[in-house]
Amino acid sequence: MAGTRVVAGTIMVTNAQGESFFLVEKHGDSISFLNKETESGGKLPMGIIMKHLLEFVEIEADSLRLIDLANLKAEENNVSLFVFDVVERPDNPDTLLSDSDDVVWRRSKELTTLLDAYDFGIVPMYK
């Protein structure tokens, strides 16, 4: 469909012990950023992905801060990746998840293989 593109996103949460985790979608043994198709003339990409991410976590929208926006290139497609941070610091990030077996938190070091699948102009670094 003309005018359709994909926007991707993740949420970074840092627990009370200072460990950072990212919200990703499981596909068997692999993971991906959560993504959603957009259509031209509709809502803005940031609003679309933010609404999609909030379907999988029990977090208020005003608890999210946009900390990074990167342009990814994968399979000849350009994808905007929005990275949000959560203001709260839970003891266990799993308490923030809604009921979904396919969406999980992963440590930043576990994202290496996921990030290898994309061509970044600039690679954001999160610890």
PDB file of C-alpha atoms in Angstrom:
ATOM      1  CA  MET A   1       0.000   0.000   0.000  1.00  0.00           C
ATOM      2  CA  ALA A   2       1.378   3.395  -0.962  1.00  0.00           C
ATOM      3  CA  GLY A   3       2.308   5.619   1.938  1.00  0.00           C
ATOM      4  CA  THR A   4       2.660   2.723   4.383  1.00  0.00           C
ATOM      5  CA  ARG A   5       5.844   2.443   6.418  1.00  0.00           C
ATOM      6  CA  VAL A   6       6.963   0.901   9.654  1.00  0.00           C
ATOM      7  CA  VAL A   7       7.914   2.628  12.881  1.00  0.00           C
ATOM      8  CA  ALA A   8       9.702   0.763  15.691  1.00  0.00           C
ATOM      9  CA  GLY A   9      10.230   1.391  19.360  1.00  0.00           C
ATOM     10  CA  THR A  10      11.363   0.142  22.710  1.00  0.00           C
ATOM     11  CA  ILE A  11      11.178   1.193  26.327  1.00  0.00           C
ATOM     12  CA  MET A  12      14.241   1.203  28.566  1.00  0.00           C
ATOM     13  CA  VAL A  13      13.645   0.626  32.250  1.00  0.00           C
ATOM     14  CA  THR A  14      16.285   0.769  34.946  1.00  0.00           C
ATOM     15  CA  ASN A  15      15.530  -1.253  38.049  1.00  0.00           C
ATOM     16  CA  ALA A  16      16.263  -0.228  41.640  1.00  0.00           C
ATOM     17  CA  GLN A  17      19.651  -1.993  41.415  1.00  0.00           C
ATOM     18  CA  GLY A  18      20.716   0.113  38.400  1.00  0.00           C
ATOM     19  CA  GLU A  19      20.353  -2.610  35.719  1.00  0.00           C
ATOM     20  CA  SER A  20      18.817  -1.515  32.399  1.00  0.00           C
ATOM     21  CA  PHE A  21      16.344  -3.581  30.392  1.00  0.00           C
ATOM     22  CA  PHE A  22      14.684  -3.047  27.001  1.00  0.00           C
ATOM     23  CA  LEU A  23      11.208  -4.041  25.883  1.00  0.00           C
ATOM     24  CA  VAL A  24      11.400  -6.412  22.893  1.00  0.00           C
ATOM     25  CA  GLU A  25       9.228  -8.931  21.085  1.00  0.00           C
ATOM     26  CA  LYS A  26      10.175 -12.637  21.056  1.00  0.00           C
ATOM     27  CA  HIS A  27      10.050 -14.719  17.886  1.00  0.00           C
ATOM     28  CA  GLY A  28      11.210 -18.176  18.946  1.00  0.00           C
ATOM     29  CA  ASP A  29      14.924 -17.811  19.708  1.00  0.00           C
ATOM     30  CA  SER A  30      15.207 -14.327  18.206  1.00  0.00           C
ATOM     31  CA  ILE A  31      13.968 -10.907  19.301  1.00  0.00           C
ATOM     32  CA  SER A  32      12.943  -7.709  17.538  1.00  0.00           C
ATOM     33  CA  PHE A  33      11.958  -4.189  18.405  1.00  0.00           C
ATOM     34  CA  LEU A  34       8.217  -3.745  18.623  1.00  0.00           C
ATOM     35  CA  ASN A  35       6.895  -2.190  15.440  1.00  0.00           C
ATOM     36  CA  LYS A  36       3.733  -0.908  13.863  1.00  0.00           C
ATOM     37  CA  GLU A  37       2.712   0.087  10.340  1.00  0.00           C
ATOM     38  CA  THR A  38       1.798   3.700   9.714  1.00  0.00           C
ATOM     39  CA  GLU A  39      -0.081   5.353   6.882  1.00  0.00           C
ATOM     40  CA  SER A  40       0.554   8.793   5.466  1.00  0.00           C
ATOM     41  CA  GLY A  41      -1.939  11.382   6.584  1.00  0.00           C
ATOM     42  CA  GLY A  42      -2.588   9.601   9.865  1.00  0.00           C
ATOM     43  CA  LYS A  43      -1.115  10.031  13.317  1.00  0.00           C
ATOM     44  CA  LEU A  44       2.503  10.981  13.835  1.00  0.00           C
ATOM     45  CA  PRO A  45       4.972   8.047  14.053  1.00  0.00           C
ATOM     46  CA  MET A  46       5.930   8.817  17.656  1.00  0.00           C
ATOM     47  CA  GLY A  47       2.299   8.717  18.772  1.00  0.00           C
ATOM     48  CA  ILE A  48       1.674   5.476  16.891  1.00  0.00           C
ATOM     49  CA  ILE A  49       4.601   3.602  18.420  1.00  0.00           C
ATOM     50  CA  MET A  50       4.041   5.062  21.875  1.00  0.00           C
ATOM     51  CA  LYS A  51       0.427   3.870  21.864  1.00  0.00           C
ATOM     52  CA  HIS A  52       1.561   0.428  20.626  1.00  0.00           C
ATOM     53  CA  LEU A  53       4.241   0.080  23.315  1.00  0.00           C
ATOM     54  CA  LEU A  54       1.784   1.072  26.052  1.00  0.00           C
ATOM     55  CA  GLU A  55      -0.413  -1.898  25.083  1.00  0.00           C
ATOM     56  CA  PHE A  56       2.218  -4.217  26.591  1.00  0.00           C
ATOM     57  CA  VAL A  57       3.164  -2.389  29.784  1.00  0.00           C
ATOM     58  CA  GLU A  58       1.279  -0.964  32.735  1.00  0.00           C
ATOM     59  CA  ILE A  59       2.861   2.468  32.597  1.00  0.00           C
ATOM     60  CA  GLU A  60       1.188   5.864  32.259  1.00  0.00           C
ATOM     61  CA  ALA A  61       2.152   7.777  29.108  1.00  0.00           C
ATOM     62  CA  ASP A  62       3.465  10.695  31.190  1.00  0.00           C
ATOM     63  CA  SER A  63       6.008   8.322  32.793  1.00  0.00           C
ATOM     64  CA  LEU A  64       7.787   7.915  29.444  1.00  0.00           C
ATOM     65  CA  ARG A  65      10.544  10.194  28.187  1.00  0.00           C
ATOM     66  CA  LEU A  66      11.901  10.095  24.640  1.00  0.00           C
ATOM     67  CA  ILE A  67      15.640   9.556  25.027  1.00  0.00           C
ATOM     68  CA  ASP A  68      16.658   8.672  21.484  1.00  0.00           C
ATOM     69  CA  LEU A  69      15.470   8.550  17.910  1.00  0.00           C
ATOM     70  CA  ALA A  70      17.520   6.623  15.357  1.00  0.00           C
ATOM     71  CA  ASN A  71      16.983   5.850  11.707  1.00  0.00           C
ATOM     72  CA  LEU A  72      17.511   2.149  10.971  1.00  0.00           C
ATOM     73  CA  LYS A  73      17.959   0.608   7.575  1.00  0.00           C
ATOM     74  CA  ALA A  74      16.937  -3.015   7.190  1.00  0.00           C
ATOM     75  CA  GLU A  75      16.206  -4.850   3.956  1.00  0.00           C
ATOM     76  CA  GLU A  76      16.075  -1.609   1.936  1.00  0.00           C
ATOM     77  CA  ASN A  77      13.543  -0.057   4.329  1.00  0.00           C
ATOM     78  CA  ASN A  78      14.147   2.947   6.534  1.00  0.00           C
ATOM     79  CA  VAL A  79      12.609   2.537   9.980  1.00  0.00           C
ATOM     80  CA  SER A  80      12.433   5.190  12.693  1.00  0.00           C
ATOM     81  CA  LEU A  81      13.331   3.691  16.090  1.00  0.00           C
ATOM     82  CA  PHE A  82      11.999   5.554  19.126  1.00  0.00           C
ATOM     83  CA  VAL A  83      13.641   4.739  22.464  1.00  0.00           C
ATOM     84  CA  PHE A  84      11.744   5.761  25.585  1.00  0.00           C
ATOM     85  CA  ASP A  85      12.883   5.726  29.211  1.00  0.00           C
ATOM     86  CA  VAL A  86      10.638   5.077  32.217  1.00  0.00           C
ATOM     87  CA  VAL A  87      10.801   7.572  35.076  1.00  0.00           C
ATOM     88  CA  GLU A  88      10.012   4.953  37.755  1.00  0.00           C
ATOM     89  CA  ARG A  89      12.663   2.497  38.989  1.00  0.00           C
ATOM     90  CA  PRO A  90      10.879  -0.770  39.874  1.00  0.00           C
ATOM     91  CA  ASP A  91      12.537  -3.574  41.829  1.00  0.00           C
ATOM     92  CA  ASN A  92      11.494  -6.021  39.107  1.00  0.00           C
ATOM     93  CA  PRO A  93      10.675  -4.721  35.580  1.00  0.00           C
ATOM     94  CA  ASP A  94       8.429  -7.754  34.948  1.00  0.00           C
ATOM     95  CA  THR A  95       5.841  -6.181  37.255  1.00  0.00           C
ATOM     96  CA  LEU A  96       5.320  -3.524  34.560  1.00  0.00           C
ATOM     97  CA  LEU A  97       4.384  -6.037  31.838  1.00  0.00           C
ATOM     98  CA  SER A  98       0.809  -6.663  30.787  1.00  0.00           C
ATOM     99  CA  ASP A  99      -0.318 -10.159  29.895  1.00  0.00           C
ATOM    100  CA  SER A 100       1.685 -11.010  26.764  1.00  0.00           C
ATOM    101  CA  ASP A 101       3.957 -13.986  26.324  1.00  0.00           C
ATOM    102  CA  ASP A 102       5.632 -12.471  23.256  1.00  0.00           C
ATOM    103  CA  VAL A 103       6.843  -9.203  24.795  1.00  0.00           C
ATOM    104  CA  VAL A 104       9.670  -9.359  27.339  1.00  0.00           C
ATOM    105  CA  TRP A 105      12.444  -7.292  28.930  1.00  0.00           C
ATOM    106  CA  ARG A 106      16.033  -7.995  27.793  1.00  0.00           C
ATOM    107  CA  ARG A 107      19.321  -6.593  29.108  1.00  0.00           C
ATOM    108  CA  SER A 108      21.202  -4.268  26.782  1.00  0.00           C
ATOM    109  CA  LYS A 109      23.987  -6.817  26.230  1.00  0.00           C
ATOM    110  CA  GLU A 110      21.357  -9.232  24.880  1.00  0.00           C
ATOM    111  CA  LEU A 111      20.424  -6.756  22.122  1.00  0.00           C
ATOM    112  CA  THR A 112      23.730  -7.202  20.281  1.00  0.00           C
ATOM    113  CA  THR A 113      22.388  -9.719  17.756  1.00  0.00           C
ATOM    114  CA  LEU A 114      19.284  -7.632  17.204  1.00  0.00           C
ATOM    115  CA  LEU A 115      21.314  -4.491  16.540  1.00  0.00           C
ATOM    116  CA  ASP A 116      23.566  -6.399  14.114  1.00  0.00           C
ATOM    117  CA  ALA A 117      20.563  -6.846  11.801  1.00  0.00           C
ATOM    118  CA  TYR A 118      20.322  -3.101  11.148  1.00  0.00           C
ATOM    119  CA  ASP A 119      22.501  -0.534   9.417  1.00  0.00           C
ATOM    120  CA  PHE A 120      22.798   2.522  11.676  1.00  0.00           C
ATOM    121  CA  GLY A 121      24.070   5.913  10.657  1.00  0.00           C
ATOM    122  CA  ILE A 122      24.802   6.502  14.345  1.00  0.00           C
ATOM    123  CA  VAL A 123      24.519   3.731  16.903  1.00  0.00           C
ATOM    124  CA  PRO A 124      23.078   4.750  20.288  1.00  0.00           C
ATOM    125  CA  MET A 125      24.844   3.204  23.289  1.00  0.00           C
ATOM    126  CA  TYR A 126      22.931   2.253  26.430  1.00  0.00           C
ATOM    127  CA  LYS A 127      24.392   0.774  29.588  1.00  0.00           C
TER     128      LYS A 127
END
